[in-house]
Amino acid sequence: MTGTLPPLHATFLENLIATLRRDGRFEALLAGGSLVHGGFDVHSDLDLVLVVRHEHHEAVMAGRRTFADGIGALISAFTGEHVGEPRLLICLYGPELLHVDLKFVCLSDLDHLVERPTVLWAENPDGIAATLGRASIEWPDRSPEWFEARIWTWLHYGAVKLQRGELFEAIGMLGFISEQVLGPMLHRRAGRPQRGVRRIEDDGPATAALRPLVARHDRESVAKALNQATRLYLDLRNDQPPRPTTPGFPELLLPLLTVG
């Protein structure tokens, strides 16, 4: 597979695989993200899963920064607690910049997955294939009730920031709502996994729906964007109505979405 990738990515993976072949602590190297979903290009990062032998997992986790430093010119690295994944090490390599996510798991962790990964290397290919064949694959799509329980509080937050004149806060909330609610619901409408606003520009109608939410640092522009976010949510909610809906909304919110 590495022969079909951009040279920077291919070289990194070839070096990593060579390292893993020499290191008896590892069983396999898997890849997810764009290598699974498609659209991989020179701008893509590498989403990698390193399968570690159970008896070595604790030691590898303790020394993962050193490991990451040994497979390339590491510029920076930090762990993934902020995305709920402490096994993840998020790395930036250089001087030609490359973003690489390294997740260190055991074979037993592969029973429940959010996507079916590509096997880049395995000490026992048949065994890894059998394990992945038994795995439960389910993208963590959110329910209509999840969106409904959150959207009005988040829109209210943006609206009160508008009224106070904290426009950067309101603009930030609009981006957050697009990523957490409206983008996923637009993907849902198109029958795709709910991947935030990833690749949303590939969908013309979805792009047209979200473009008015990109506000200028101007009270009227932010008010229009918040109103559009409200209307878009109500439209998308009709695809799969939650039970129940939140009483009093959007009517209670509307007075806060105007500027004098």
PDB file of C-alpha atoms in Angstrom:
ATOM      1  CA  MET A   1       0.000   0.000   0.000  1.00  0.00           C
ATOM      2  CA  THR A   2       2.806   2.453   0.797  1.00  0.00           C
ATOM      3  CA  GLY A   3       3.709   2.642  -2.887  1.00  0.00           C
ATOM      4  CA  THR A   4       0.395   4.372  -3.625  1.00  0.00           C
ATOM      5  CA  LEU A   5       0.870   7.087  -0.978  1.00  0.00           C
ATOM      6  CA  PRO A   6       2.557  10.496  -1.219  1.00  0.00           C
ATOM      7  CA  PRO A   7       6.337  10.109  -0.752  1.00  0.00           C
ATOM      8  CA  LEU A   8       6.412  11.755   2.697  1.00  0.00           C
ATOM      9  CA  HIS A   9       3.763   9.414   4.087  1.00  0.00           C
ATOM     10  CA  ALA A  10       5.171   6.352   2.326  1.00  0.00           C
ATOM     11  CA  THR A  11       8.687   6.931   3.644  1.00  0.00           C
ATOM     12  CA  PHE A  12       7.449   7.402   7.204  1.00  0.00           C
ATOM     13  CA  LEU A  13       5.420   4.182   7.075  1.00  0.00           C
ATOM     14  CA  GLU A  14       8.244   2.180   5.533  1.00  0.00           C
ATOM     15  CA  ASN A  15      10.591   3.301   8.315  1.00  0.00           C
ATOM     16  CA  LEU A  16       7.998   2.561  10.975  1.00  0.00           C
ATOM     17  CA  ILE A  17       7.277  -0.927   9.625  1.00  0.00           C
ATOM     18  CA  ALA A  18      11.016  -1.674   9.505  1.00  0.00           C
ATOM     19  CA  THR A  19      11.269  -0.604  13.169  1.00  0.00           C
ATOM     20  CA  LEU A  20       8.318  -2.769  14.204  1.00  0.00           C
ATOM     21  CA  ARG A  21       9.751  -5.818  12.451  1.00  0.00           C
ATOM     22  CA  ARG A  22      12.837  -5.525  14.661  1.00  0.00           C
ATOM     23  CA  ASP A  23      10.884  -4.894  17.877  1.00  0.00           C
ATOM     24  CA  GLY A  24       9.395  -8.043  19.359  1.00  0.00           C
ATOM     25  CA  ARG A  25       6.934  -6.085  21.502  1.00  0.00           C
ATOM     26  CA  PHE A  26       4.617  -5.364  18.562  1.00  0.00           C
ATOM     27  CA  GLU A  27       2.198  -7.630  16.697  1.00  0.00           C
ATOM     28  CA  ALA A  28       0.741  -5.410  13.975  1.00  0.00           C
ATOM     29  CA  LEU A  29       0.342  -1.957  12.487  1.00  0.00           C
ATOM     30  CA  LEU A  30      -3.147  -0.862  11.408  1.00  0.00           C
ATOM     31  CA  ALA A  31      -4.361   2.320   9.764  1.00  0.00           C
ATOM     32  CA  GLY A  32      -7.683   4.165   9.864  1.00  0.00           C
ATOM     33  CA  GLY A  33      -8.948   7.588   8.876  1.00  0.00           C
ATOM     34  CA  SER A  34      -8.552   8.627   5.251  1.00  0.00           C
ATOM     35  CA  LEU A  35      -6.763   5.397   4.404  1.00  0.00           C
ATOM     36  CA  VAL A  36     -10.067   3.667   5.187  1.00  0.00           C
ATOM     37  CA  HIS A  37     -12.644   6.291   4.216  1.00  0.00           C
ATOM     38  CA  GLY A  38     -10.905   7.467   1.039  1.00  0.00           C
ATOM     39  CA  GLY A  39      -9.691  10.858  -0.088  1.00  0.00           C
ATOM     40  CA  PHE A  40      -6.137  10.391   1.183  1.00  0.00           C
ATOM     41  CA  ASP A  41      -3.823  13.070  -0.224  1.00  0.00           C
ATOM     42  CA  VAL A  42      -0.672  15.049   0.535  1.00  0.00           C
ATOM     43  CA  HIS A  43      -2.544  17.010   3.235  1.00  0.00           C
ATOM     44  CA  SER A  44      -3.740  13.927   5.137  1.00  0.00           C
ATOM     45  CA  ASP A  45      -2.455  12.859   8.504  1.00  0.00           C
ATOM     46  CA  LEU A  46      -1.714   9.249   9.410  1.00  0.00           C
ATOM     47  CA  ASP A  47      -4.103   7.563  11.848  1.00  0.00           C
ATOM     48  CA  LEU A  48      -2.161   4.525  13.060  1.00  0.00           C
ATOM     49  CA  VAL A  49      -2.917   1.764  15.552  1.00  0.00           C
ATOM     50  CA  LEU A  50       0.034  -0.161  16.947  1.00  0.00           C
ATOM     51  CA  VAL A  51      -0.915  -3.563  18.362  1.00  0.00           C
ATOM     52  CA  VAL A  52       1.327  -4.309  21.331  1.00  0.00           C
ATOM     53  CA  ARG A  53       1.783  -7.671  23.012  1.00  0.00           C
ATOM     54  CA  HIS A  54      -0.210  -7.654  26.235  1.00  0.00           C
ATOM     55  CA  GLU A  55       2.798  -8.266  28.460  1.00  0.00           C
ATOM     56  CA  HIS A  56       4.613  -5.249  27.004  1.00  0.00           C
ATOM     57  CA  HIS A  57       1.729  -2.793  26.784  1.00  0.00           C
ATOM     58  CA  GLU A  58       2.352  -1.022  30.093  1.00  0.00           C
ATOM     59  CA  ALA A  59       6.038  -0.515  29.334  1.00  0.00           C
ATOM     60  CA  VAL A  60       5.359   0.665  25.786  1.00  0.00           C
ATOM     61  CA  MET A  61       2.784   3.163  27.053  1.00  0.00           C
ATOM     62  CA  ALA A  62       5.274   4.487  29.591  1.00  0.00           C
ATOM     63  CA  GLY A  63       7.933   4.923  26.912  1.00  0.00           C
ATOM     64  CA  ARG A  64       5.805   5.902  23.935  1.00  0.00           C
ATOM     65  CA  ARG A  65       7.288   9.395  23.630  1.00  0.00           C
ATOM     66  CA  THR A  66      10.745   7.840  23.340  1.00  0.00           C
ATOM     67  CA  PHE A  67       9.406   5.337  20.806  1.00  0.00           C
ATOM     68  CA  ALA A  68       7.818   8.127  18.744  1.00  0.00           C
ATOM     69  CA  ASP A  69      11.071  10.072  18.864  1.00  0.00           C
ATOM     70  CA  GLY A  70      12.916   7.057  17.483  1.00  0.00           C
ATOM     71  CA  ILE A  71      10.849   6.662  14.309  1.00  0.00           C
ATOM     72  CA  GLY A  72      11.285  10.143  12.876  1.00  0.00           C
ATOM     73  CA  ALA A  73      12.289  13.732  13.531  1.00  0.00           C
ATOM     74  CA  LEU A  74       9.706  14.388  16.242  1.00  0.00           C
ATOM     75  CA  ILE A  75       8.897  18.062  16.810  1.00  0.00           C
ATOM     76  CA  SER A  76       6.120  17.745  19.390  1.00  0.00           C
ATOM     77  CA  ALA A  77       3.817  15.157  20.926  1.00  0.00           C
ATOM     78  CA  PHE A  78       0.970  15.104  23.419  1.00  0.00           C
ATOM     79  CA  THR A  79      -1.507  12.539  24.680  1.00  0.00           C
ATOM     80  CA  GLY A  80      -5.155  12.300  23.677  1.00  0.00           C
ATOM     81  CA  GLU A  81      -7.094  12.696  26.913  1.00  0.00           C
ATOM     82  CA  HIS A  82      -8.857  15.747  25.426  1.00  0.00           C
ATOM     83  CA  VAL A  83     -10.555  13.444  22.892  1.00  0.00           C
ATOM     84  CA  GLY A  84     -11.195  10.718  25.457  1.00  0.00           C
ATOM     85  CA  GLU A  85      -8.349   8.489  24.239  1.00  0.00           C
ATOM     86  CA  PRO A  86      -5.412   8.318  26.680  1.00  0.00           C
ATOM     87  CA  ARG A  87      -3.755   5.556  24.611  1.00  0.00           C
ATOM     88  CA  LEU A  88      -3.280   8.070  21.779  1.00  0.00           C
ATOM     89  CA  LEU A  89      -0.084  10.024  21.162  1.00  0.00           C
ATOM     90  CA  ILE A  90      -0.574  12.916  18.730  1.00  0.00           C
ATOM     91  CA  CYS A  91       2.687  13.686  16.962  1.00  0.00           C
ATOM     92  CA  LEU A  92       4.077  16.297  14.617  1.00  0.00           C
ATOM     93  CA  TYR A  93       7.164  15.356  12.617  1.00  0.00           C
ATOM     94  CA  GLY A  94       9.400  17.571  10.492  1.00  0.00           C
ATOM     95  CA  PRO A  95      11.080  19.482   9.022  1.00  0.00           C
ATOM     96  CA  GLU A  96       8.656  18.554   6.230  1.00  0.00           C
ATOM     97  CA  LEU A  97       5.601  18.594   8.453  1.00  0.00           C
ATOM     98  CA  LEU A  98       3.603  15.417   8.970  1.00  0.00           C
ATOM     99  CA  HIS A  99       0.858  14.827  11.542  1.00  0.00           C
ATOM    100  CA  VAL A 100       0.796  11.249  12.847  1.00  0.00           C
ATOM    101  CA  ASP A 101      -1.580   9.779  15.441  1.00  0.00           C
ATOM    102  CA  LEU A 102      -0.160   6.727  17.217  1.00  0.00           C
ATOM    103  CA  LYS A 103      -2.592   4.656  19.276  1.00  0.00           C
ATOM    104  CA  PHE A 104      -1.129   1.808  21.310  1.00  0.00           C
ATOM    105  CA  VAL A 105      -3.546  -1.080  21.932  1.00  0.00           C
ATOM    106  CA  CYS A 106      -3.557  -4.790  22.760  1.00  0.00           C
ATOM    107  CA  LEU A 107      -5.011  -7.479  20.530  1.00  0.00           C
ATOM    108  CA  SER A 108      -7.948  -7.835  22.934  1.00  0.00           C
ATOM    109  CA  ASP A 109      -8.841  -4.155  22.336  1.00  0.00           C
ATOM    110  CA  LEU A 110      -9.758  -4.919  18.717  1.00  0.00           C
ATOM    111  CA  ASP A 111     -13.101  -6.544  19.544  1.00  0.00           C
ATOM    112  CA  HIS A 112     -15.045  -3.246  19.241  1.00  0.00           C
ATOM    113  CA  LEU A 113     -13.990  -0.723  16.583  1.00  0.00           C
ATOM    114  CA  VAL A 114     -15.429   2.420  15.009  1.00  0.00           C
ATOM    115  CA  GLU A 115     -14.076   1.493  11.552  1.00  0.00           C
ATOM    116  CA  ARG A 116     -12.490  -1.515   9.904  1.00  0.00           C
ATOM    117  CA  PRO A 117      -8.787  -0.667   9.732  1.00  0.00           C
ATOM    118  CA  THR A 118      -6.328  -1.474   6.972  1.00  0.00           C
ATOM    119  CA  VAL A 119      -3.559  -3.863   7.957  1.00  0.00           C
ATOM    120  CA  LEU A 120      -0.206  -2.308   7.024  1.00  0.00           C
ATOM    121  CA  TRP A 121       1.928  -4.968   8.688  1.00  0.00           C
ATOM    122  CA  ALA A 122       1.318  -7.989  10.894  1.00  0.00           C
ATOM    123  CA  GLU A 123       3.601 -10.598  12.350  1.00  0.00           C
ATOM    124  CA  ASN A 124       0.731 -13.073  11.985  1.00  0.00           C
ATOM    125  CA  PRO A 125      -1.472 -11.736   9.150  1.00  0.00           C
ATOM    126  CA  ASP A 126      -4.011 -14.564   9.357  1.00  0.00           C
ATOM    127  CA  GLY A 127      -4.438 -14.092  13.097  1.00  0.00           C
ATOM    128  CA  ILE A 128      -4.941 -10.331  12.785  1.00  0.00           C
ATOM    129  CA  ALA A 129      -7.392 -10.853   9.917  1.00  0.00           C
ATOM    130  CA  ALA A 130      -9.372 -13.346  12.018  1.00  0.00           C
ATOM    131  CA  THR A 131      -9.470 -10.938  14.972  1.00  0.00           C
ATOM    132  CA  LEU A 132     -10.687  -8.076  12.798  1.00  0.00           C
ATOM    133  CA  GLY A 133     -13.224 -10.382  11.165  1.00  0.00           C
ATOM    134  CA  ARG A 134     -14.805 -11.063  14.557  1.00  0.00           C
ATOM    135  CA  ALA A 135     -14.777  -7.419  15.654  1.00  0.00           C
ATOM    136  CA  SER A 136     -17.921  -5.360  16.104  1.00  0.00           C
ATOM    137  CA  ILE A 137     -17.634  -2.331  13.792  1.00  0.00           C
ATOM    138  CA  GLU A 138     -19.860   0.616  14.673  1.00  0.00           C
ATOM    139  CA  TRP A 139     -19.294   4.309  14.040  1.00  0.00           C
ATOM    140  CA  PRO A 140     -20.346   6.316  17.143  1.00  0.00           C
ATOM    141  CA  ASP A 141     -23.254   8.140  15.514  1.00  0.00           C
ATOM    142  CA  ARG A 142     -25.325  10.237  17.898  1.00  0.00           C
ATOM    143  CA  SER A 143     -29.031   9.896  18.443  1.00  0.00           C
ATOM    144  CA  PRO A 144     -31.676  12.539  17.680  1.00  0.00           C
ATOM    145  CA  GLU A 145     -32.149  12.878  21.427  1.00  0.00           C
ATOM    146  CA  TRP A 146     -28.416  13.628  21.919  1.00  0.00           C
ATOM    147  CA  PHE A 147     -28.648  16.565  19.516  1.00  0.00           C
ATOM    148  CA  GLU A 148     -31.924  17.857  20.968  1.00  0.00           C
ATOM    149  CA  ALA A 149     -30.642  17.721  24.549  1.00  0.00           C
ATOM    150  CA  ARG A 150     -27.725  20.021  23.707  1.00  0.00           C
ATOM    151  CA  ILE A 151     -28.563  22.320  20.813  1.00  0.00           C
ATOM    152  CA  TRP A 152     -30.776  24.827  22.626  1.00  0.00           C
ATOM    153  CA  THR A 153     -28.295  25.360  25.467  1.00  0.00           C
ATOM    154  CA  TRP A 154     -25.488  25.859  22.959  1.00  0.00           C
ATOM    155  CA  LEU A 155     -27.555  28.245  20.832  1.00  0.00           C
ATOM    156  CA  HIS A 156     -28.558  30.144  23.972  1.00  0.00           C
ATOM    157  CA  TYR A 157     -24.874  30.464  24.894  1.00  0.00           C
ATOM    158  CA  GLY A 158     -24.131  31.967  21.490  1.00  0.00           C
ATOM    159  CA  ALA A 159     -27.141  34.251  21.712  1.00  0.00           C
ATOM    160  CA  VAL A 160     -26.250  35.740  25.098  1.00  0.00           C
ATOM    161  CA  LYS A 161     -22.679  36.311  23.911  1.00  0.00           C
ATOM    162  CA  LEU A 162     -24.138  38.175  20.942  1.00  0.00           C
ATOM    163  CA  GLN A 163     -26.252  40.332  23.245  1.00  0.00           C
ATOM    164  CA  ARG A 164     -23.259  41.058  25.474  1.00  0.00           C
ATOM    165  CA  GLY A 165     -21.108  41.943  22.485  1.00  0.00           C
ATOM    166  CA  GLU A 166     -18.675  39.028  22.912  1.00  0.00           C
ATOM    167  CA  LEU A 167     -18.706  38.328  19.209  1.00  0.00           C
ATOM    168  CA  PHE A 168     -15.628  36.121  19.105  1.00  0.00           C
ATOM    169  CA  GLU A 169     -17.263  33.860  21.700  1.00  0.00           C
ATOM    170  CA  ALA A 170     -20.467  33.723  19.653  1.00  0.00           C
ATOM    171  CA  ILE A 171     -18.561  33.017  16.433  1.00  0.00           C
ATOM    172  CA  GLY A 172     -16.640  30.248  18.178  1.00  0.00           C
ATOM    173  CA  MET A 173     -19.899  28.712  19.358  1.00  0.00           C
ATOM    174  CA  LEU A 174     -21.249  28.755  15.803  1.00  0.00           C
ATOM    175  CA  GLY A 175     -18.246  26.742  14.673  1.00  0.00           C
ATOM    176  CA  PHE A 176     -18.693  24.361  17.596  1.00  0.00           C
ATOM    177  CA  ILE A 177     -22.383  23.844  16.790  1.00  0.00           C
ATOM    178  CA  SER A 178     -21.528  23.169  13.148  1.00  0.00           C
ATOM    179  CA  GLU A 179     -19.006  20.532  14.140  1.00  0.00           C
ATOM    180  CA  GLN A 180     -20.978  18.881  16.924  1.00  0.00           C
ATOM    181  CA  VAL A 181     -24.575  19.087  15.657  1.00  0.00           C
ATOM    182  CA  LEU A 182     -25.272  20.491  12.217  1.00  0.00           C
ATOM    183  CA  GLY A 183     -22.394  18.861  10.338  1.00  0.00           C
ATOM    184  CA  PRO A 184     -23.186  15.415  11.767  1.00  0.00           C
ATOM    185  CA  MET A 185     -26.888  15.873  10.959  1.00  0.00           C
ATOM    186  CA  LEU A 186     -26.059  16.911   7.389  1.00  0.00           C
ATOM    187  CA  HIS A 187     -23.905  13.787   7.045  1.00  0.00           C
ATOM    188  CA  ARG A 188     -26.824  11.790   8.467  1.00  0.00           C
ATOM    189  CA  ARG A 189     -29.155  13.265   5.862  1.00  0.00           C
ATOM    190  CA  ALA A 190     -26.771  12.101   3.134  1.00  0.00           C
ATOM    191  CA  GLY A 191     -26.492   8.614   4.617  1.00  0.00           C
ATOM    192  CA  ARG A 192     -22.888   9.020   5.756  1.00  0.00           C
ATOM    193  CA  PRO A 193     -21.248   8.439   9.162  1.00  0.00           C
ATOM    194  CA  GLN A 194     -21.515  11.487  11.400  1.00  0.00           C
ATOM    195  CA  ARG A 195     -17.949  12.801  11.026  1.00  0.00           C
ATOM    196  CA  GLY A 196     -18.380  16.395  12.183  1.00  0.00           C
ATOM    197  CA  VAL A 197     -17.711  18.708   9.247  1.00  0.00           C
ATOM    198  CA  ARG A 198     -15.061  16.463   7.697  1.00  0.00           C
ATOM    199  CA  ARG A 199     -15.206  16.551   3.876  1.00  0.00           C
ATOM    200  CA  ILE A 200     -18.472  18.474   4.076  1.00  0.00           C
ATOM    201  CA  GLU A 201     -17.319  20.569   1.097  1.00  0.00           C
ATOM    202  CA  ASP A 202     -17.722  17.455  -1.066  1.00  0.00           C
ATOM    203  CA  ASP A 203     -21.489  17.810  -0.548  1.00  0.00           C
ATOM    204  CA  GLY A 204     -22.798  20.897  -2.356  1.00  0.00           C
ATOM    205  CA  PRO A 205     -26.147  21.208  -0.531  1.00  0.00           C
ATOM    206  CA  ALA A 206     -24.502  20.673   2.856  1.00  0.00           C
ATOM    207  CA  THR A 207     -21.899  23.321   2.100  1.00  0.00           C
ATOM    208  CA  ALA A 208     -24.604  25.757   1.018  1.00  0.00           C
ATOM    209  CA  ALA A 209     -26.483  25.091   4.263  1.00  0.00           C
ATOM    210  CA  LEU A 210     -23.466  25.742   6.489  1.00  0.00           C
ATOM    211  CA  ARG A 211     -21.923  28.682   4.643  1.00  0.00           C
ATOM    212  CA  PRO A 212     -24.323  31.260   6.188  1.00  0.00           C
ATOM    213  CA  LEU A 213     -23.095  30.191   9.635  1.00  0.00           C
ATOM    214  CA  VAL A 214     -19.644  31.652   8.914  1.00  0.00           C
ATOM    215  CA  ALA A 215     -20.123  35.066  10.476  1.00  0.00           C
ATOM    216  CA  ARG A 216     -18.077  38.240  10.320  1.00  0.00           C
ATOM    217  CA  HIS A 217     -17.063  40.077  13.484  1.00  0.00           C
ATOM    218  CA  ASP A 218     -20.221  42.148  13.270  1.00  0.00           C
ATOM    219  CA  ARG A 219     -23.334  41.994  15.447  1.00  0.00           C
ATOM    220  CA  GLU A 220     -25.762  41.769  12.535  1.00  0.00           C
ATOM    221  CA  SER A 221     -23.718  39.068  10.811  1.00  0.00           C
ATOM    222  CA  VAL A 222     -23.531  36.990  13.994  1.00  0.00           C
ATOM    223  CA  ALA A 223     -27.270  37.406  14.607  1.00  0.00           C
ATOM    224  CA  LYS A 224     -28.044  36.224  11.073  1.00  0.00           C
ATOM    225  CA  ALA A 225     -25.743  33.227  11.497  1.00  0.00           C
ATOM    226  CA  LEU A 226     -27.380  32.214  14.780  1.00  0.00           C
ATOM    227  CA  ASN A 227     -30.821  32.516  13.216  1.00  0.00           C
ATOM    228  CA  GLN A 228     -29.687  30.368  10.297  1.00  0.00           C
ATOM    229  CA  ALA A 229     -28.263  27.779  12.684  1.00  0.00           C
ATOM    230  CA  THR A 230     -31.631  27.629  14.442  1.00  0.00           C
ATOM    231  CA  ARG A 231     -33.563  27.241  11.191  1.00  0.00           C
ATOM    232  CA  LEU A 232     -31.143  24.636   9.862  1.00  0.00           C
ATOM    233  CA  TYR A 233     -31.381  22.559  13.020  1.00  0.00           C
ATOM    234  CA  LEU A 234     -35.179  22.570  12.901  1.00  0.00           C
ATOM    235  CA  ASP A 235     -35.095  21.490   9.267  1.00  0.00           C
ATOM    236  CA  LEU A 236     -32.617  18.681   9.931  1.00  0.00           C
ATOM    237  CA  ARG A 237     -34.515  17.613  13.047  1.00  0.00           C
ATOM    238  CA  ASN A 238     -37.484  16.745  10.847  1.00  0.00           C
ATOM    239  CA  ASP A 239     -35.455  13.932   9.243  1.00  0.00           C
ATOM    240  CA  GLN A 240     -35.441  11.962  12.506  1.00  0.00           C
ATOM    241  CA  PRO A 241     -37.505  13.776  15.141  1.00  0.00           C
ATOM    242  CA  PRO A 242     -36.354  13.236  18.733  1.00  0.00           C
ATOM    243  CA  ARG A 243     -38.740  12.127  21.415  1.00  0.00           C
ATOM    244  CA  PRO A 244     -39.445  14.361  23.162  1.00  0.00           C
ATOM    245  CA  THR A 245     -38.616  17.763  21.756  1.00  0.00           C
ATOM    246  CA  THR A 246     -37.637  20.574  24.135  1.00  0.00           C
ATOM    247  CA  PRO A 247     -40.694  22.578  25.224  1.00  0.00           C
ATOM    248  CA  GLY A 248     -40.696  26.298  24.502  1.00  0.00           C
ATOM    249  CA  PHE A 249     -38.028  26.228  21.782  1.00  0.00           C
ATOM    250  CA  PRO A 250     -37.186  27.896  19.532  1.00  0.00           C
ATOM    251  CA  GLU A 251     -39.689  30.563  20.674  1.00  0.00           C
ATOM    252  CA  LEU A 252     -37.905  31.291  23.969  1.00  0.00           C
ATOM    253  CA  LEU A 253     -34.653  31.839  22.103  1.00  0.00           C
ATOM    254  CA  LEU A 254     -35.829  34.102  19.302  1.00  0.00           C
ATOM    255  CA  PRO A 255     -35.813  37.424  21.230  1.00  0.00           C
ATOM    256  CA  LEU A 256     -32.100  36.921  21.896  1.00  0.00           C
ATOM    257  CA  LEU A 257     -31.327  36.430  18.205  1.00  0.00           C
ATOM    258  CA  THR A 258     -32.098  40.021  17.252  1.00  0.00           C
ATOM    259  CA  VAL A 259     -29.963  43.123  17.435  1.00  0.00           C
ATOM    260  CA  GLY A 260     -31.206  46.664  17.691  1.00  0.00           C
TER     261      GLY A 260
END
